[in-house]
């Protein structure tokens, strides 16, 4: 394979059909162009057939890791309306071999999983960074080749591994940094995705706190619409990701991910973006506020609010350095001479935030017709990059997708990238909604967050934090800090 093209040479192919099977549908340059242009999730097909990592089943990895202890998050197979955050889960240190034995549903089992009935619990080895997991086997990094997607030199060293049993899932959240590429290796995962402009309808919260993760208060597969009435307006995009496919998740898209097969293995990499420089300032502000208020409230019980994956020191001194470092990095990147127009003051004195996210005067509506959204094909125009090897994830049914070989159904709506370039027809039902409705929902969201009776006046630390570290608020604070700093330079 040519290292810079991401495609096999075809001189020795005996037929056009055989030749087609050995050529990747997109060059690295084209794949990167698509990734940097799309504002909507999409699935790449036939891009990883030559990756050694395509053979990384859980059984194979158990042999590679040779008894290495891994931490598994243990969750319950329940159906209530509350999200199952990581702070409410138990944790087990075990080998992959022990996990696979337990996952065979043996009634009498010894070892670390002995207290967890397989019929009532799921297990998830999540957020396993390659650099820690394979610290003494660094050659294995080359088995993952993100260079095929236009990122030269990027491999397993910048990746994380996820291994779960049926029912294992991550609560609905958005990542504040970068965009995401996810390679499904074994089993299938169902993805529930929501666009960034629907954030008010997802009721964001920073408790539990985790660097770069904004969680939703809603269990999106079993929502409590009485407590969270705005959620019905959120536009769910749902797709089942199968082995050999790579899902692209654009910046700030919400996602809830669940394993729907007995064993699932996936590999992901977060791709850094230009917008991350300001996002890191916003994250530093959030960290400083959350840690200051929560440690003051109860310095001896961090487990109740700090995600187990968040292991860095949370002292005020450390967070101060973190914030100053983020602001300095922002100016190191852009230079002090550049005028950073992050906000403008309107004539009536209100701040108007200039967003570079996927914000339009009119956005897609909440009501969509019922579609089955497993992988397949969609009608395309000749100039469109979409086709059998790149399938957009479109708004669809809130019912689980059928497994009939994967057919996207659609009607006809143009799909537009960041630069305004039209990529062809996305076939889905839309209704128009003014952005003011989304903005007004922020106030309604805050009003409906509280579970105390109207006669009660108690406001908890978490109630205050929900307002202080709301993503829209921290964005304004970050912009004010940057403006103030620029005036002094």
CSV table of C-alpha atoms in Angstrom, one decimal:
chain,number,residue,atom,x,y,z
A,1,UNK,CA,0.0,0.0,0.0
A,2,UNK,CA,1.3,3.4,-0.8
A,3,UNK,CA,2.0,5.1,2.5
A,4,UNK,CA,0.7,8.5,1.3
A,5,UNK,CA,-2.4,7.5,-0.6
A,6,UNK,CA,-4.2,5.1,1.7
A,7,UNK,CA,-5.0,2.8,-1.2
A,8,UNK,CA,-3.6,-0.5,-2.6
A,9,UNK,CA,-2.0,-0.5,-6.1
A,10,UNK,CA,-4.0,-2.3,-8.6
A,11,UNK,CA,-1.6,-3.4,-11.4
A,12,UNK,CA,-2.0,-7.1,-10.5
A,13,UNK,CA,-5.8,-7.1,-10.2
A,14,UNK,CA,-7.5,-9.6,-12.5
A,15,UNK,CA,-10.8,-7.7,-12.9
A,16,UNK,CA,-12.4,-4.4,-12.2
A,17,UNK,CA,-14.5,-5.9,-9.5
A,18,UNK,CA,-11.4,-7.4,-7.7
A,19,UNK,CA,-9.6,-4.1,-8.1
A,20,UNK,CA,-12.4,-2.2,-6.5
A,21,UNK,CA,-12.2,-4.3,-3.4
A,22,UNK,CA,-8.6,-3.3,-2.8
A,23,UNK,CA,-9.0,0.5,-3.3
A,24,UNK,CA,-10.0,2.8,-0.5
A,25,UNK,CA,-12.8,5.1,-1.6
A,26,UNK,CA,-11.1,8.3,-0.3
A,27,UNK,CA,-7.6,9.4,-0.4
A,28,UNK,CA,-6.2,10.8,3.0
A,29,UNK,CA,-6.5,14.3,1.6
A,30,UNK,CA,-10.2,13.8,0.5
A,31,UNK,CA,-11.1,12.1,3.8
A,32,UNK,CA,-9.6,15.0,5.8
A,33,UNK,CA,-11.5,17.6,3.6
A,34,UNK,CA,-14.7,15.8,4.4
A,35,UNK,CA,-14.0,15.6,8.1
A,36,UNK,CA,-13.1,19.3,8.3
A,37,UNK,CA,-16.2,20.3,6.2
A,38,UNK,CA,-19.1,18.2,7.5
A,39,UNK,CA,-21.4,19.6,10.2
A,40,UNK,CA,-23.2,16.3,10.6
A,41,UNK,CA,-22.1,12.8,11.7
A,42,UNK,CA,-21.3,10.4,8.9
A,43,UNK,CA,-20.0,6.8,8.6
A,44,UNK,CA,-16.9,5.9,6.5
A,45,UNK,CA,-16.9,2.4,5.0
A,46,UNK,CA,-14.1,0.4,3.4
A,47,UNK,CA,-11.4,2.6,4.9
A,48,UNK,CA,-9.8,0.2,7.4
A,49,UNK,CA,-9.8,-3.2,5.7
A,50,UNK,CA,-6.0,-3.3,5.8
A,51,UNK,CA,-5.6,-2.1,9.4
A,52,UNK,CA,-4.1,-4.8,11.7
A,53,UNK,CA,-6.4,-3.5,14.4
A,54,UNK,CA,-9.4,-4.9,12.5
A,55,UNK,CA,-8.5,-8.2,14.2
A,56,UNK,CA,-8.4,-6.8,17.7
A,57,UNK,CA,-11.2,-8.9,19.2
A,58,UNK,CA,-11.5,-9.0,23.0
A,59,UNK,CA,-10.1,-12.6,22.8
A,60,UNK,CA,-7.1,-11.5,20.8
A,61,UNK,CA,-6.5,-8.6,23.1
A,62,UNK,CA,-6.6,-10.8,26.2
A,63,UNK,CA,-3.7,-12.8,24.7
A,64,UNK,CA,-1.8,-9.7,23.8
A,65,UNK,CA,-2.2,-8.2,27.3
A,66,UNK,CA,-1.2,-11.4,29.0
A,67,UNK,CA,-3.1,-11.1,32.3
A,68,UNK,CA,-2.8,-7.3,32.6
A,69,UNK,CA,-5.2,-5.8,35.2
A,70,UNK,CA,-7.8,-3.4,33.7
A,71,UNK,CA,-10.4,-1.4,35.5
A,72,UNK,CA,-14.0,-2.2,34.5
A,73,UNK,CA,-17.0,0.1,35.2
A,74,UNK,CA,-19.9,-2.0,36.5
A,75,UNK,CA,-23.4,-0.7,35.8
A,76,UNK,CA,-26.8,-2.1,36.4
A,77,UNK,CA,-29.2,-3.2,33.6
A,78,UNK,CA,-32.1,-0.9,34.7
A,79,UNK,CA,-34.7,1.1,33.0
A,80,UNK,CA,-35.4,4.1,35.2
A,81,UNK,CA,-35.3,7.7,34.0
A,82,UNK,CA,-32.1,8.8,35.7
A,83,UNK,CA,-28.8,8.7,33.8
A,84,UNK,CA,-26.3,6.1,35.1
A,85,UNK,CA,-23.3,8.4,35.7
A,86,UNK,CA,-19.9,7.0,36.4
A,87,UNK,CA,-20.0,8.3,40.0
A,88,UNK,CA,-22.9,5.9,40.7
A,89,UNK,CA,-21.1,2.8,39.3
A,90,UNK,CA,-18.9,0.2,40.9
A,91,UNK,CA,-15.4,-0.6,39.7
A,92,UNK,CA,-13.6,-3.9,39.3
A,93,UNK,CA,-9.9,-4.7,38.5
A,94,UNK,CA,-9.7,-7.7,36.3
A,95,UNK,CA,-8.1,-9.2,33.2
A,96,UNK,CA,-9.8,-9.4,29.8
A,97,UNK,CA,-9.7,-13.2,30.2
A,98,UNK,CA,-11.7,-12.9,33.5
A,99,UNK,CA,-14.1,-10.5,31.8
A,100,UNK,CA,-14.7,-12.9,28.9
A,101,UNK,CA,-15.3,-15.8,31.3
A,102,UNK,CA,-17.9,-13.8,33.3
A,103,UNK,CA,-19.5,-12.6,30.1
A,104,UNK,CA,-20.3,-16.2,29.1
A,105,UNK,CA,-23.1,-15.9,31.7
A,106,UNK,CA,-21.8,-18.7,34.0
A,107,UNK,CA,-23.9,-18.9,37.1
A,108,UNK,CA,-21.2,-19.9,39.5
A,109,UNK,CA,-18.1,-17.8,38.9
A,110,UNK,CA,-15.2,-16.9,41.1
A,111,UNK,CA,-12.8,-14.0,40.8
A,112,UNK,CA,-13.3,-10.3,40.7
A,113,UNK,CA,-16.7,-10.5,39.0
A,114,UNK,CA,-18.2,-12.9,41.5
A,115,UNK,CA,-20.5,-10.3,43.1
A,116,UNK,CA,-22.0,-9.2,39.8
A,117,UNK,CA,-24.8,-11.3,38.3
A,118,UNK,CA,-24.3,-11.2,34.6
A,119,UNK,CA,-28.0,-11.0,34.0
A,120,UNK,CA,-28.2,-7.8,36.2
A,121,UNK,CA,-24.9,-6.0,35.4
A,122,UNK,CA,-22.9,-4.9,32.5
A,123,UNK,CA,-19.1,-4.2,32.4
A,124,UNK,CA,-17.2,-1.5,30.5
A,125,UNK,CA,-13.5,-1.1,30.1
A,126,UNK,CA,-13.7,2.5,28.9
A,127,UNK,CA,-11.2,5.4,28.3
A,128,UNK,CA,-8.3,3.0,28.0
A,129,UNK,CA,-5.5,5.1,26.6
A,130,UNK,CA,-3.1,3.1,24.4
A,131,UNK,CA,0.0,4.7,25.9
A,132,UNK,CA,-1.0,3.3,29.3
A,133,UNK,CA,-2.5,0.0,28.2
A,134,UNK,CA,0.3,-1.0,25.9
A,135,UNK,CA,3.1,0.9,27.6
A,136,UNK,CA,5.5,-2.1,27.1
A,137,UNK,CA,4.2,-3.0,23.6
A,138,UNK,CA,4.5,0.3,21.8
A,139,UNK,CA,4.9,-1.4,18.4
A,140,UNK,CA,1.2,-2.1,18.5
A,141,UNK,CA,0.5,1.6,18.0
A,142,UNK,CA,1.2,1.1,14.3
A,143,UNK,CA,-1.8,-1.3,14.0
A,144,UNK,CA,-4.1,1.8,14.0
A,145,UNK,CA,-3.5,4.1,11.0
A,146,UNK,CA,-5.5,7.4,11.3
A,147,UNK,CA,-3.1,8.7,8.6
A,148,UNK,CA,-5.6,7.2,6.1
A,149,UNK,CA,-8.0,9.9,7.2
A,150,UNK,CA,-5.5,12.7,6.5
A,151,UNK,CA,-3.6,12.9,9.8
A,152,UNK,CA,0.0,11.9,9.1
A,153,UNK,CA,1.7,10.1,11.9
A,154,UNK,CA,-1.4,9.7,13.9
A,155,UNK,CA,-1.8,6.1,15.2
A,156,UNK,CA,-2.6,4.2,18.4
A,157,UNK,CA,-0.5,6.6,20.4
A,158,UNK,CA,-3.3,9.1,20.1
A,159,UNK,CA,-6.1,6.6,20.6
A,160,UNK,CA,-8.3,5.0,23.3
A,161,UNK,CA,-9.7,1.5,23.5
A,162,UNK,CA,-13.3,0.6,24.7
A,163,UNK,CA,-14.4,-2.9,25.5
A,164,UNK,CA,-17.9,-3.6,26.9
A,165,UNK,CA,-20.6,-6.2,27.4
A,166,UNK,CA,-24.2,-5.9,26.2
A,167,UNK,CA,-25.8,-2.9,27.8
A,168,UNK,CA,-22.6,-1.1,28.6
A,169,UNK,CA,-23.0,2.6,27.8
A,170,UNK,CA,-21.7,6.1,28.3
A,171,UNK,CA,-24.2,8.7,29.6
A,172,UNK,CA,-25.3,11.4,27.0
A,173,UNK,CA,-22.6,14.1,26.8
A,174,UNK,CA,-20.6,16.3,24.5
A,175,UNK,CA,-16.9,16.7,24.3
A,176,UNK,CA,-15.7,20.3,24.5
A,177,UNK,CA,-12.5,19.6,22.5
A,178,UNK,CA,-12.0,18.5,19.0
A,179,UNK,CA,-14.0,16.1,16.8
A,180,UNK,CA,-14.1,12.4,17.1
A,181,UNK,CA,-13.3,9.4,14.9
A,182,UNK,CA,-14.5,6.0,16.1
A,183,UNK,CA,-13.5,2.7,14.6
A,184,UNK,CA,-15.8,-0.2,15.4
A,185,UNK,CA,-13.8,-3.5,15.7
A,186,UNK,CA,-16.0,-6.1,17.3
A,187,UNK,CA,-19.8,-6.2,17.9
A,188,UNK,CA,-22.2,-3.3,17.3
A,189,UNK,CA,-22.8,-0.1,19.1
A,190,UNK,CA,-25.9,2.1,18.9
A,191,UNK,CA,-25.3,5.9,18.8
A,192,UNK,CA,-27.8,8.5,19.8
A,193,UNK,CA,-26.6,11.9,18.6
A,194,UNK,CA,-28.0,15.4,19.0
A,195,UNK,CA,-26.7,18.6,17.3
A,196,UNK,CA,-24.9,21.4,19.2
A,197,UNK,CA,-27.7,23.9,18.8
A,198,UNK,CA,-30.0,21.6,20.7
A,199,UNK,CA,-27.8,22.0,23.9
A,200,UNK,CA,-30.6,23.9,25.9
A,201,UNK,CA,-32.9,20.9,25.3
A,202,UNK,CA,-30.4,18.4,26.7
A,203,UNK,CA,-30.2,20.2,30.1
A,204,UNK,CA,-26.4,20.4,30.4
A,205,UNK,CA,-24.6,19.9,33.7
A,206,UNK,CA,-20.9,19.7,34.9
A,207,UNK,CA,-21.7,17.5,37.8
A,208,UNK,CA,-20.2,14.9,37.8
A,209,UNK,CA,-17.2,16.9,36.7
A,210,UNK,CA,-14.8,15.6,34.1
A,211,UNK,CA,-12.3,17.5,32.0
A,212,UNK,CA,-13.9,18.3,28.6
A,213,UNK,CA,-17.2,16.5,29.2
A,214,UNK,CA,-20.5,18.2,29.5
A,215,UNK,CA,-23.2,15.8,30.6
A,216,UNK,CA,-26.9,15.8,30.0
A,217,UNK,CA,-29.2,15.4,33.0
A,218,UNK,CA,-31.5,13.3,30.8
A,219,UNK,CA,-31.5,9.5,30.3
A,220,UNK,CA,-32.1,9.9,26.5
A,221,UNK,CA,-33.3,6.3,26.1
A,222,UNK,CA,-35.9,6.7,28.8
A,223,UNK,CA,-36.4,10.5,29.3
A,224,UNK,CA,-38.5,12.1,32.1
A,225,UNK,CA,-40.4,14.6,30.0
A,226,UNK,CA,-42.3,15.9,33.1
A,227,UNK,CA,-39.0,17.1,34.7
A,228,UNK,CA,-37.3,17.9,31.4
A,229,UNK,CA,-40.1,19.1,29.0
A,230,UNK,CA,-37.8,20.8,26.5
A,231,UNK,CA,-36.2,17.5,25.5
A,232,UNK,CA,-39.0,16.7,23.1
A,233,UNK,CA,-37.5,19.5,20.8
A,234,UNK,CA,-34.1,17.8,20.6
A,235,UNK,CA,-33.5,16.2,17.2
A,236,UNK,CA,-32.2,12.6,17.7
A,237,UNK,CA,-29.9,11.2,15.0
A,238,UNK,CA,-29.5,7.4,15.6
A,239,UNK,CA,-27.3,4.9,13.9
A,240,UNK,CA,-25.9,1.4,14.6
A,241,UNK,CA,-22.2,1.2,14.0
A,242,UNK,CA,-20.9,-2.2,12.8
A,243,UNK,CA,-17.4,-3.7,12.6
A,244,UNK,CA,-15.2,-2.2,9.9
A,245,UNK,CA,-17.0,1.1,10.0
A,246,UNK,CA,-15.7,4.5,11.2
A,247,UNK,CA,-18.0,7.1,12.6
A,248,UNK,CA,-17.2,10.8,12.4
A,249,UNK,CA,-18.7,12.8,15.3
A,250,UNK,CA,-18.4,16.6,14.6
A,251,UNK,CA,-17.4,19.1,17.3
A,252,UNK,CA,-19.9,19.6,20.2
A,253,UNK,CA,-22.3,16.9,19.0
A,254,UNK,CA,-24.0,15.2,22.0
A,255,UNK,CA,-23.8,11.4,22.0
A,256,UNK,CA,-25.1,8.5,24.1
A,257,UNK,CA,-23.4,5.2,23.1
A,258,UNK,CA,-24.6,1.7,24.0
A,259,UNK,CA,-23.3,-1.8,23.3
A,260,UNK,CA,-26.0,-4.0,21.7
A,261,UNK,CA,-23.9,-7.2,21.2
A,262,UNK,CA,-22.4,-9.5,23.9
A,263,UNK,CA,-18.9,-8.1,23.4
A,264,UNK,CA,-18.0,-4.8,21.7
A,265,UNK,CA,-14.5,-3.4,21.0
A,266,UNK,CA,-14.0,0.1,19.5
A,267,UNK,CA,-11.1,2.5,19.1
A,268,UNK,CA,-11.3,6.2,18.9
A,269,UNK,CA,-9.2,9.3,18.5
A,270,UNK,CA,-10.1,12.9,19.2
A,271,UNK,CA,-8.9,15.3,16.5
A,272,UNK,CA,-7.7,18.7,17.7
A,273,UNK,CA,-9.3,21.7,16.1
A,274,UNK,CA,-8.6,25.4,15.9
A,275,UNK,CA,-11.5,26.3,18.1
A,276,UNK,CA,-10.0,24.2,21.0
A,277,UNK,CA,-7.8,27.1,22.1
A,278,UNK,CA,-10.7,29.1,23.5
A,279,UNK,CA,-12.5,25.9,24.6
A,280,UNK,CA,-9.5,25.2,26.9
A,281,UNK,CA,-9.9,28.6,28.5
A,282,UNK,CA,-13.6,27.8,29.1
A,283,UNK,CA,-12.7,24.4,30.6
A,284,UNK,CA,-10.2,26.0,32.9
A,285,UNK,CA,-12.8,28.4,34.2
A,286,UNK,CA,-15.3,25.6,34.7
A,287,UNK,CA,-12.7,23.5,36.6
A,288,UNK,CA,-11.8,26.4,38.8
A,289,UNK,CA,-15.4,27.1,39.8
A,290,UNK,CA,-16.5,23.5,40.2
A,291,UNK,CA,-13.5,22.5,42.3
A,292,UNK,CA,-13.6,25.6,44.5
A,293,UNK,CA,-17.3,25.3,45.3
A,294,UNK,CA,-17.5,21.5,45.7
A,295,UNK,CA,-14.4,21.1,47.8
A,296,UNK,CA,-15.5,23.9,50.0
A,297,UNK,CA,-18.9,22.1,50.4
A,298,UNK,CA,-17.4,18.7,51.4
A,299,UNK,CA,-13.6,18.3,51.1
A,300,UNK,CA,-13.8,14.6,52.2
A,301,UNK,CA,-16.3,13.3,49.6
A,302,UNK,CA,-15.0,14.0,46.1
A,303,UNK,CA,-16.4,10.8,44.8
A,304,UNK,CA,-19.9,12.3,44.8
A,305,UNK,CA,-19.1,14.9,42.1
A,306,UNK,CA,-15.7,14.1,40.5
A,307,UNK,CA,-15.7,11.5,37.8
A,308,UNK,CA,-13.4,8.5,38.5
A,309,UNK,CA,-11.6,9.1,35.3
A,310,UNK,CA,-10.6,12.6,36.5
A,311,UNK,CA,-7.4,11.9,38.5
A,312,UNK,CA,-5.6,15.3,38.4
A,313,UNK,CA,-5.1,17.4,41.5
A,314,UNK,CA,-8.0,19.8,42.2
A,315,UNK,CA,-6.4,22.4,44.4
A,316,UNK,CA,-7.1,26.0,43.8
A,317,UNK,CA,-3.4,26.7,43.2
A,318,UNK,CA,-3.2,24.0,40.5
A,319,UNK,CA,-6.4,25.2,38.9
A,320,UNK,CA,-5.0,28.8,38.8
A,321,UNK,CA,-2.0,27.6,37.0
A,322,UNK,CA,-4.2,25.7,34.6
A,323,UNK,CA,-6.3,28.7,33.8
A,324,UNK,CA,-3.3,31.0,33.3
A,325,UNK,CA,-1.7,28.3,31.1
A,326,UNK,CA,-4.8,28.1,28.9
A,327,UNK,CA,-5.0,31.8,28.4
A,328,UNK,CA,-1.3,32.1,27.6
A,329,UNK,CA,-1.6,29.2,25.1
A,330,UNK,CA,-4.5,31.1,23.5
A,331,UNK,CA,-2.3,34.2,22.9
A,332,UNK,CA,0.8,32.1,22.0
A,333,UNK,CA,-1.3,30.6,19.2
A,334,UNK,CA,-3.1,33.7,17.8
A,335,UNK,CA,-0.4,36.3,18.6
A,336,UNK,CA,-1.0,39.5,20.5
A,337,UNK,CA,-1.4,41.6,17.3
A,338,UNK,CA,-4.5,39.7,16.2
A,339,UNK,CA,-7.8,41.3,17.1
A,340,UNK,CA,-9.9,38.5,18.5
A,341,UNK,CA,-13.6,39.5,17.9
A,342,UNK,CA,-15.3,37.0,20.2
A,343,UNK,CA,-18.2,39.2,21.1
A,344,UNK,CA,-19.9,42.5,20.3
A,345,UNK,CA,-21.9,44.9,22.4
A,346,UNK,CA,-25.3,45.5,20.9
A,347,UNK,CA,-27.0,48.9,21.1
A,348,UNK,CA,-29.2,47.9,24.0
A,349,UNK,CA,-26.3,46.9,26.1
A,350,UNK,CA,-26.7,43.1,25.7
A,351,UNK,CA,-23.8,40.9,24.7
A,352,UNK,CA,-24.2,39.2,21.3
A,353,UNK,CA,-22.1,36.1,21.0
A,354,UNK,CA,-20.5,35.4,17.6
A,355,UNK,CA,-20.6,31.6,17.3
A,356,UNK,CA,-18.6,29.6,14.8
A,357,UNK,CA,-20.6,26.5,15.5
A,358,UNK,CA,-23.4,25.1,13.4
A,359,UNK,CA,-25.8,27.9,14.1
A,360,UNK,CA,-28.2,29.2,11.5
A,361,UNK,CA,-31.3,31.5,11.5
A,362,UNK,CA,-33.4,28.4,11.0
A,363,UNK,CA,-32.5,25.0,12.2
A,364,UNK,CA,-34.0,21.6,11.8
A,365,UNK,CA,-37.1,20.9,13.8
A,366,UNK,CA,-37.7,18.3,16.5
A,367,UNK,CA,-40.4,16.4,14.7
A,368,UNK,CA,-39.0,13.9,12.1
A,369,UNK,CA,-40.7,11.1,10.3
A,370,UNK,CA,-39.9,7.6,11.5
A,371,UNK,CA,-36.8,6.2,9.7
A,372,UNK,CA,-34.7,3.1,10.1
A,373,UNK,CA,-31.1,4.3,10.5
A,374,UNK,CA,-28.7,1.3,10.2
A,375,UNK,CA,-26.0,1.6,7.6
A,376,UNK,CA,-26.8,1.5,4.0
A,377,UNK,CA,-27.2,3.7,1.0
A,378,UNK,CA,-29.0,7.0,0.2
A,379,UNK,CA,-29.9,8.7,-3.0
A,380,UNK,CA,-27.1,11.0,-4.1
A,381,UNK,CA,-26.3,13.6,-6.7
A,382,UNK,CA,-23.4,13.1,-8.9
A,383,UNK,CA,-21.2,15.8,-7.2
A,384,UNK,CA,-21.9,14.5,-3.7
A,385,UNK,CA,-19.1,12.7,-1.8
A,386,UNK,CA,-21.8,10.6,-0.2
A,387,UNK,CA,-22.4,7.1,-1.5
A,388,UNK,CA,-21.9,3.5,-0.5
A,389,UNK,CA,-18.7,4.4,1.3
A,390,UNK,CA,-19.7,7.6,3.1
A,391,UNK,CA,-23.2,7.6,4.7
A,392,UNK,CA,-24.6,10.6,6.6
A,393,UNK,CA,-26.3,10.2,9.9
A,394,UNK,CA,-29.7,11.9,9.6
A,395,UNK,CA,-32.5,12.8,12.0
A,396,UNK,CA,-34.7,9.8,12.5
A,397,UNK,CA,-36.9,7.7,14.7
A,398,UNK,CA,-36.5,7.4,18.4
A,399,UNK,CA,-37.2,3.7,18.1
A,400,UNK,CA,-34.3,1.3,17.9
A,401,UNK,CA,-33.2,0.9,14.2
A,402,UNK,CA,-33.9,-2.3,12.4
A,403,UNK,CA,-31.1,-4.7,11.5
A,404,UNK,CA,-32.2,-5.4,8.0
A,405,UNK,CA,-28.8,-4.9,6.3
A,406,UNK,CA,-28.9,-1.2,6.9
A,407,UNK,CA,-30.9,1.1,4.7
A,408,UNK,CA,-31.1,4.9,5.2
A,409,UNK,CA,-34.4,6.3,4.1
A,410,UNK,CA,-34.8,9.9,3.1
A,411,UNK,CA,-36.5,12.6,1.2
A,412,UNK,CA,-34.6,15.6,-0.3
A,413,UNK,CA,-32.7,18.3,1.5
A,414,UNK,CA,-29.4,19.8,0.6
A,415,UNK,CA,-26.5,19.0,2.9
A,416,UNK,CA,-24.1,21.9,3.4
A,417,UNK,CA,-20.6,22.0,4.9
A,418,UNK,CA,-18.9,24.7,6.9
A,419,UNK,CA,-17.7,26.5,3.8
A,420,UNK,CA,-21.2,26.6,2.3
A,421,UNK,CA,-20.3,23.9,-0.2
A,422,UNK,CA,-23.3,21.7,-1.1
A,423,UNK,CA,-22.6,18.0,-0.8
A,424,UNK,CA,-25.9,16.8,-2.2
A,425,UNK,CA,-29.3,15.7,-0.9
A,426,UNK,CA,-29.9,14.5,2.6
A,427,UNK,CA,-33.4,13.0,2.6
A,428,UNK,CA,-35.2,13.9,5.9
A,429,UNK,CA,-38.2,15.7,7.2
A,430,UNK,CA,-37.6,19.2,8.6
A,431,UNK,CA,-39.5,22.0,10.2
A,432,UNK,CA,-38.2,25.5,10.7
A,433,UNK,CA,-37.5,26.8,14.2
A,434,UNK,CA,-36.1,30.3,15.0
A,435,UNK,CA,-32.9,30.5,17.1
A,436,UNK,CA,-34.7,32.7,19.6
A,437,UNK,CA,-36.6,29.6,20.6
A,438,UNK,CA,-33.4,27.8,21.5
A,439,UNK,CA,-32.2,30.8,23.4
A,440,UNK,CA,-35.4,31.1,25.4
A,441,UNK,CA,-35.2,27.5,26.3
A,442,UNK,CA,-32.1,28.2,28.4
A,443,UNK,CA,-34.3,30.1,30.9
A,444,UNK,CA,-37.0,27.5,30.8
A,445,UNK,CA,-34.3,24.8,31.3
A,446,UNK,CA,-33.0,26.5,34.5
A,447,UNK,CA,-36.5,26.9,35.8
A,448,UNK,CA,-37.3,23.2,35.4
A,449,UNK,CA,-34.0,21.9,36.7
A,450,UNK,CA,-35.0,22.3,40.3
A,451,UNK,CA,-36.9,19.4,41.9
A,452,UNK,CA,-37.8,21.2,45.2
A,453,UNK,CA,-41.3,22.4,45.9
A,454,UNK,CA,-42.1,26.1,45.0
A,455,UNK,CA,-42.5,26.9,48.7
A,456,UNK,CA,-38.9,25.8,49.5
A,457,UNK,CA,-36.1,28.3,49.0
A,458,UNK,CA,-33.1,26.1,49.5
A,459,UNK,CA,-30.6,26.4,46.7
A,460,UNK,CA,-27.8,23.8,46.6
A,461,UNK,CA,-24.3,24.1,45.4
A,462,UNK,CA,-25.2,22.1,42.4
A,463,UNK,CA,-28.1,24.5,41.6
A,464,UNK,CA,-25.6,27.4,41.6
A,465,UNK,CA,-23.1,25.4,39.6
A,466,UNK,CA,-25.7,24.6,36.9
A,467,UNK,CA,-25.9,28.3,36.3
A,468,UNK,CA,-22.3,29.3,36.8
A,469,UNK,CA,-20.8,26.7,34.6
A,470,UNK,CA,-23.5,26.4,32.0
A,471,UNK,CA,-21.5,26.2,28.7
A,472,UNK,CA,-23.1,29.4,27.4
A,473,UNK,CA,-22.0,31.3,30.6
A,474,UNK,CA,-18.4,30.0,30.6
A,475,UNK,CA,-18.1,30.9,26.9
A,476,UNK,CA,-19.0,34.5,27.8
A,477,UNK,CA,-16.6,34.6,30.7
A,478,UNK,CA,-13.8,33.2,28.6
A,479,UNK,CA,-14.4,35.8,25.9
A,480,UNK,CA,-14.4,38.6,28.6
A,481,UNK,CA,-11.1,37.3,30.0
A,482,UNK,CA,-9.5,37.1,26.6
A,483,UNK,CA,-10.7,40.6,25.8
A,484,UNK,CA,-9.4,42.0,29.1
A,485,UNK,CA,-6.1,40.3,28.6
A,486,UNK,CA,-5.7,41.6,25.0
A,487,UNK,CA,-6.3,45.2,26.2
A,488,UNK,CA,-3.3,44.9,28.6
A,489,UNK,CA,-0.9,43.5,26.0
